[in-house]
CSV table of C-alpha atoms in Angstrom, one decimal:
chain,number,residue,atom,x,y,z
W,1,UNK,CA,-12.3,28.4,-23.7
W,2,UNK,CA,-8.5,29.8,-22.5
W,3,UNK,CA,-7.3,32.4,-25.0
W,4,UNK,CA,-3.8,32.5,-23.3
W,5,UNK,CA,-1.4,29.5,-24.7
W,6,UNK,CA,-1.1,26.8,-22.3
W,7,UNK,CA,1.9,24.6,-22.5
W,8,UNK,CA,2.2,21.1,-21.3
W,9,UNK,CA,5.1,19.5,-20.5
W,10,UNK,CA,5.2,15.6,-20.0
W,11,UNK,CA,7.2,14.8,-17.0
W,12,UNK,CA,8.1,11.5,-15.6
W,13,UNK,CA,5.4,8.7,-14.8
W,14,UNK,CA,2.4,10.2,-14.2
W,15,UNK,CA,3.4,13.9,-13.4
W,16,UNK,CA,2.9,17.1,-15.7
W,17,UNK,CA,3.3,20.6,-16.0
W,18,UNK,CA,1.5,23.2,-17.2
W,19,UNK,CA,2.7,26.9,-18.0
W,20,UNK,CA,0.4,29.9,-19.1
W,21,UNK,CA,2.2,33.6,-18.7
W,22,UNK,CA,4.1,33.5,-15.8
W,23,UNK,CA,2.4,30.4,-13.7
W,24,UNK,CA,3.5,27.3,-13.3
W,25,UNK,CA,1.2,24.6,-12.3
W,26,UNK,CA,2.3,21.0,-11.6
W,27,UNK,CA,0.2,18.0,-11.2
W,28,UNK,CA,1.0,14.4,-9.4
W,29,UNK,CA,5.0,14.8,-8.8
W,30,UNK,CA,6.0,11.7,-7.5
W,31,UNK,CA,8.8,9.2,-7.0
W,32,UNK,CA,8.8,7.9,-10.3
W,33,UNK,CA,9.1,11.4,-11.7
W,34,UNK,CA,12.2,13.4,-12.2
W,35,UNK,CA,13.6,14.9,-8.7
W,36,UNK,CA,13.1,18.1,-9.9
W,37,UNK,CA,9.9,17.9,-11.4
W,38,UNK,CA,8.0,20.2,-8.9
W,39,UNK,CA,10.7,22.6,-8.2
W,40,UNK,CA,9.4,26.3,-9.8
W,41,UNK,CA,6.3,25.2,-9.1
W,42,UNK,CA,3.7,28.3,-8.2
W,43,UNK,CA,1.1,25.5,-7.6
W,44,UNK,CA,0.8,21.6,-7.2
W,45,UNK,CA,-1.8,19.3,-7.8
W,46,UNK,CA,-2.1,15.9,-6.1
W,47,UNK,CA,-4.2,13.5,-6.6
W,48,UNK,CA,-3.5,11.2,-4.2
W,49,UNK,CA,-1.3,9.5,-1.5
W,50,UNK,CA,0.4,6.7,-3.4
W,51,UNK,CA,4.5,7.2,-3.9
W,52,UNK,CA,4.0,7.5,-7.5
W,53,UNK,CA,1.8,10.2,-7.4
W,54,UNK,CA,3.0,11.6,-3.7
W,55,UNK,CA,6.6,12.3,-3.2
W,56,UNK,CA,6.7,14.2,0.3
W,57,UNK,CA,10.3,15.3,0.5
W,58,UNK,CA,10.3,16.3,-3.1
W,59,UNK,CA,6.9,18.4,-2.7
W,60,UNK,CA,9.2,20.1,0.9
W,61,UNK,CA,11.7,21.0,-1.8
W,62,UNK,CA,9.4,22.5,-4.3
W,63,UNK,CA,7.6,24.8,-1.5
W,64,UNK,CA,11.0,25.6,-0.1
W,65,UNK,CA,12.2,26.6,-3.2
W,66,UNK,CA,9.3,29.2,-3.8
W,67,UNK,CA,7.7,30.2,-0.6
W,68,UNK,CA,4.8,32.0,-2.9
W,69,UNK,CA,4.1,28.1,-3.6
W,70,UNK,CA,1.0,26.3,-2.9
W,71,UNK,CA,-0.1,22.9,-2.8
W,72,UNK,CA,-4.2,21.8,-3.2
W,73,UNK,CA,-4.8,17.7,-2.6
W,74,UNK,CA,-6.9,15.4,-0.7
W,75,UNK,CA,-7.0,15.3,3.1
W,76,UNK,CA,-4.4,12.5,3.4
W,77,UNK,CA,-1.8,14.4,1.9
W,78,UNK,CA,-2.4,17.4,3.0
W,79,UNK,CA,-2.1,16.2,6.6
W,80,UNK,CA,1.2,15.4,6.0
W,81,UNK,CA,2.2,18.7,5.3
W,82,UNK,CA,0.4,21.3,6.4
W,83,UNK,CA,2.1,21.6,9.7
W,84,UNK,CA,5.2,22.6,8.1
W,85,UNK,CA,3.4,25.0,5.6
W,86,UNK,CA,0.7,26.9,7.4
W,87,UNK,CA,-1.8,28.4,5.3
W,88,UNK,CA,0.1,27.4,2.1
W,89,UNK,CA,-1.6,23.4,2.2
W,90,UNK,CA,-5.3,23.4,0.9
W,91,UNK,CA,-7.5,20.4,1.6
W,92,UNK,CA,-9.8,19.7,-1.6
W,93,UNK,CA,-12.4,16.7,-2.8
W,94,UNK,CA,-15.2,16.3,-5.5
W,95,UNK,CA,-17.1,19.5,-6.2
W,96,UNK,CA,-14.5,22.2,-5.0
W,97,UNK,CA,-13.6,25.0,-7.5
W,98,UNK,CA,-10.4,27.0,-6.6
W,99,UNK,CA,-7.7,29.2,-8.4
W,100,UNK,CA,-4.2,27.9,-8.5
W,101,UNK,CA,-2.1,30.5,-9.1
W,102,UNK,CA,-3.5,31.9,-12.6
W,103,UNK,CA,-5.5,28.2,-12.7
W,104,UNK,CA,-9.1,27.4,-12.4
W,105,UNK,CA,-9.4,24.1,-11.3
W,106,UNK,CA,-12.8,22.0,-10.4
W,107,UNK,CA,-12.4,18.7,-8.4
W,108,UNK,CA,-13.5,15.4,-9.3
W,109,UNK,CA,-13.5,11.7,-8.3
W,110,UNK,CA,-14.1,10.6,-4.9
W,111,UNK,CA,-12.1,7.0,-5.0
W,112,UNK,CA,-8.9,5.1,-6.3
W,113,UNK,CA,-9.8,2.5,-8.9
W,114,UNK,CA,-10.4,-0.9,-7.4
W,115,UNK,CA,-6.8,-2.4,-7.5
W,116,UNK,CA,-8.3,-5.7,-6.2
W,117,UNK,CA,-11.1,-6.4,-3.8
W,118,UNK,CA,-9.3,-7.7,-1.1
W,119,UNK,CA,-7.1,-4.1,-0.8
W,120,UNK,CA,-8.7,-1.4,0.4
W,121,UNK,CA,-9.5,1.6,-1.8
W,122,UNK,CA,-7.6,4.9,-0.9
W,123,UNK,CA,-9.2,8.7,-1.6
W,124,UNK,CA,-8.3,10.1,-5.1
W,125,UNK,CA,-9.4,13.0,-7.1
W,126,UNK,CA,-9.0,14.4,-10.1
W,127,UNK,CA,-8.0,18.1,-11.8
W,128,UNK,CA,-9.9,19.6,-14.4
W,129,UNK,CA,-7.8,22.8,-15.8
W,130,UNK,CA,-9.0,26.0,-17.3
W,131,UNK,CA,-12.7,24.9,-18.0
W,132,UNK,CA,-11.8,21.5,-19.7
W,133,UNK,CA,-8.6,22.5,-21.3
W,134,UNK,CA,-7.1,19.5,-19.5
W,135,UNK,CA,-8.3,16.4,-17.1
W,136,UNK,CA,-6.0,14.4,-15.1
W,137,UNK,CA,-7.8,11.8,-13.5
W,138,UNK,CA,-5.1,10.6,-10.9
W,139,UNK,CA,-5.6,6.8,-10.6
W,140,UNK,CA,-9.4,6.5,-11.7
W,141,UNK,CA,-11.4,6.5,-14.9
W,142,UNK,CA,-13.4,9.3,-13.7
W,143,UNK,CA,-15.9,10.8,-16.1
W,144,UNK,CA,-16.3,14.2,-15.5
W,145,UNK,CA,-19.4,14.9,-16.9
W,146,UNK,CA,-18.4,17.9,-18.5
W,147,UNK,CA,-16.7,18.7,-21.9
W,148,UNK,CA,-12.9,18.2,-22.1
W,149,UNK,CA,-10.4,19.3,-24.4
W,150,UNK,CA,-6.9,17.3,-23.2
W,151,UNK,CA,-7.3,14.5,-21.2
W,152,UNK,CA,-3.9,13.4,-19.2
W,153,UNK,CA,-4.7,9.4,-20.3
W,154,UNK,CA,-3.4,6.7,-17.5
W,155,UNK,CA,-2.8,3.9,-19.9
W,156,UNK,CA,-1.4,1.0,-17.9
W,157,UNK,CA,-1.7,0.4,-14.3
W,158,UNK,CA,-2.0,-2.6,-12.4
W,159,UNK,CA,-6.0,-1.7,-11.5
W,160,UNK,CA,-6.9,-1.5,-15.7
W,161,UNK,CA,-6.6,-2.8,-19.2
W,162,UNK,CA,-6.7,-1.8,-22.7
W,163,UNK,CA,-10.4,-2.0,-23.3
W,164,UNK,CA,-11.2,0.2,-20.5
W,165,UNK,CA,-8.4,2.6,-21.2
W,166,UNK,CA,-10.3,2.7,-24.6
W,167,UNK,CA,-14.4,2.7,-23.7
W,168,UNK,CA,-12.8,5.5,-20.7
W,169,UNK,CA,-11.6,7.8,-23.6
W,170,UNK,CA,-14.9,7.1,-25.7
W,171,UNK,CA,-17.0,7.8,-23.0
W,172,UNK,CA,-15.4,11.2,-21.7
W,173,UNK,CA,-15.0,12.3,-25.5
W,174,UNK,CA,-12.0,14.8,-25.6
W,175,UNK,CA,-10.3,16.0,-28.3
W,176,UNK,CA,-6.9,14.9,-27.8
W,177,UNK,CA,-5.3,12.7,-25.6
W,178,UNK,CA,-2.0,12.1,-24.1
W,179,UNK,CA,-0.6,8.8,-22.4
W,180,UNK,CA,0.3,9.2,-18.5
W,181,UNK,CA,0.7,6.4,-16.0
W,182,UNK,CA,3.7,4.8,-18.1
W,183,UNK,CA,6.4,4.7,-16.2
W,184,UNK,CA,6.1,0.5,-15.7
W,185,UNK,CA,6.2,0.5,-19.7
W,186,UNK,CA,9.1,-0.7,-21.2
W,187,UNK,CA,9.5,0.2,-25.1
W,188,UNK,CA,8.1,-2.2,-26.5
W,189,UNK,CA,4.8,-1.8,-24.2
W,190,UNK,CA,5.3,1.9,-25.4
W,191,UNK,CA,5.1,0.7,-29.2
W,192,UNK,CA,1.8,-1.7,-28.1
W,193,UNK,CA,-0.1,0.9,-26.8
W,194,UNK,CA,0.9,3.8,-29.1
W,195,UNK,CA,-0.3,1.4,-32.0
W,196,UNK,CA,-3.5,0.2,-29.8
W,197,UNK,CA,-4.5,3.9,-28.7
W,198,UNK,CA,-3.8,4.8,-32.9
W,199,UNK,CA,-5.2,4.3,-35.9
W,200,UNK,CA,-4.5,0.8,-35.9
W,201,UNK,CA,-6.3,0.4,-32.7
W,202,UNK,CA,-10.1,-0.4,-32.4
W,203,UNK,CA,-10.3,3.5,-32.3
W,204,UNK,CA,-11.2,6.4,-29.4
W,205,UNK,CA,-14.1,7.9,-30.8
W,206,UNK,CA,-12.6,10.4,-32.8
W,207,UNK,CA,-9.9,11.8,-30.2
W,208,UNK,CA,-6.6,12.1,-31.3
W,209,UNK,CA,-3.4,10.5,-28.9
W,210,UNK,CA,0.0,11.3,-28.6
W,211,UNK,CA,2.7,9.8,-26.6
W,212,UNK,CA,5.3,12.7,-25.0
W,213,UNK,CA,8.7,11.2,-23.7
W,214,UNK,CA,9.4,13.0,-20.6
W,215,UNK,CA,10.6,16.7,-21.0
W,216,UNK,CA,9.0,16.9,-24.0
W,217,UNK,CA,6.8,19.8,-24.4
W,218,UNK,CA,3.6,20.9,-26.6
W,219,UNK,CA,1.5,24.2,-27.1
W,220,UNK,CA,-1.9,23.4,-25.9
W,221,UNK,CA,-4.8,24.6,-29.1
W,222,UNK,CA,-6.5,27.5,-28.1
């Protein structure tokens, strides 16, 4: 378990931040985030090539910025920058373990969730932080098979719905979870699922959700 405090900070969409001592690590900072959202980034997480996940001139701002920065992701985004960040761009898929700045991250997830069957099916990976402290799956419902603490919840998409948002959490069994993927929401789709994903919901199996608004921050429990 981390001993350091770890705090997450809800950004835009489907983007977040994490700070422990001095790092910075950001995950999934894409167009439907805030401009800024990766800039004073040590490291960047993404999980995959879609614009809401994958901004690229956002992510050349970020490295700019900080030249100690580095970014880990799948092989079709990392081909897209790499040539203008030698030795900074680090392609990653299911299985890998790295350090990101003072990070440990494991990969999982292989595949975007099935949008429809007639559109093809596009790489995407998921993060799991500090030995389960936090999961962001990217666009899947991947189980990692392993215990997790926070998982980073995509609650509405166009490839999901409410009951597998819900038998998702109950099968990965964290403690706590917070809602990502939200930026299509308007409020009152914000007030169905907070009440669905509550108590008055069919219930998550005993983990506990909360709803950040972006910039709003939270000390991870040790």
């Amino acid at each position: 378990m981390n001993l350091t405090t770890t705090k997450l900070i809800k950004k835009g969409h489907a983007c977040v931040v994490l700070v422990k001592d001095e790092a910075t690590l950001v995950i999934d900072p894409g167009g439907f985030s805030e401009p800024d959202a990766a800039v004073g980034a040590d490291a960047i997480l993404v999980t995959h090539e879609h614009p809401d996940h994958f901004d690229e001139g956002r992510l050349r701002t970020a490295m700019e910025a900080n030249p100690g920065a580095e970014i880990w992701t799948l092989r079709s985004v990392a081909e897209q920058l790499a040539p203008a960040f030698p030795g900074r761009v680090h392609t990653v898929g299911h299985g890998d373990a790295f350090t990101a700045a003072d990070f440990e991250v494991e990969v999982h997830g292989e595949l975007h969730a099935v949008i429809h069957p007639d559109l093809p099916r596009v790489t995407n990976v998921g993060y799991v932080v500090d030995d389960g402290q936090v999961f962001h799956p990217g666009d899947a419902l991947t189980v990692p098979g392993r215990p997790v603490e926070n998982l980073m919840l995509p609650v509405h998409a166009p490839w999901s719905k409410l009951s597998e948002v819900v038998d998702y959490v109950r099968e990965v069994r964290p403690d706590r979870t917070f809602s990502l993927h939200d930026g299509l929401l308007s409020d009152n789709g914000f007030a169905i699922y907070d009440r669905m994903l509550g108590e008055a919901g069919p219930g998550l199996g005993g983990a506990v959700h909360r709803r950040l608004v972006p910039g709003e921050s939270t000390d991870l429990p040790d």
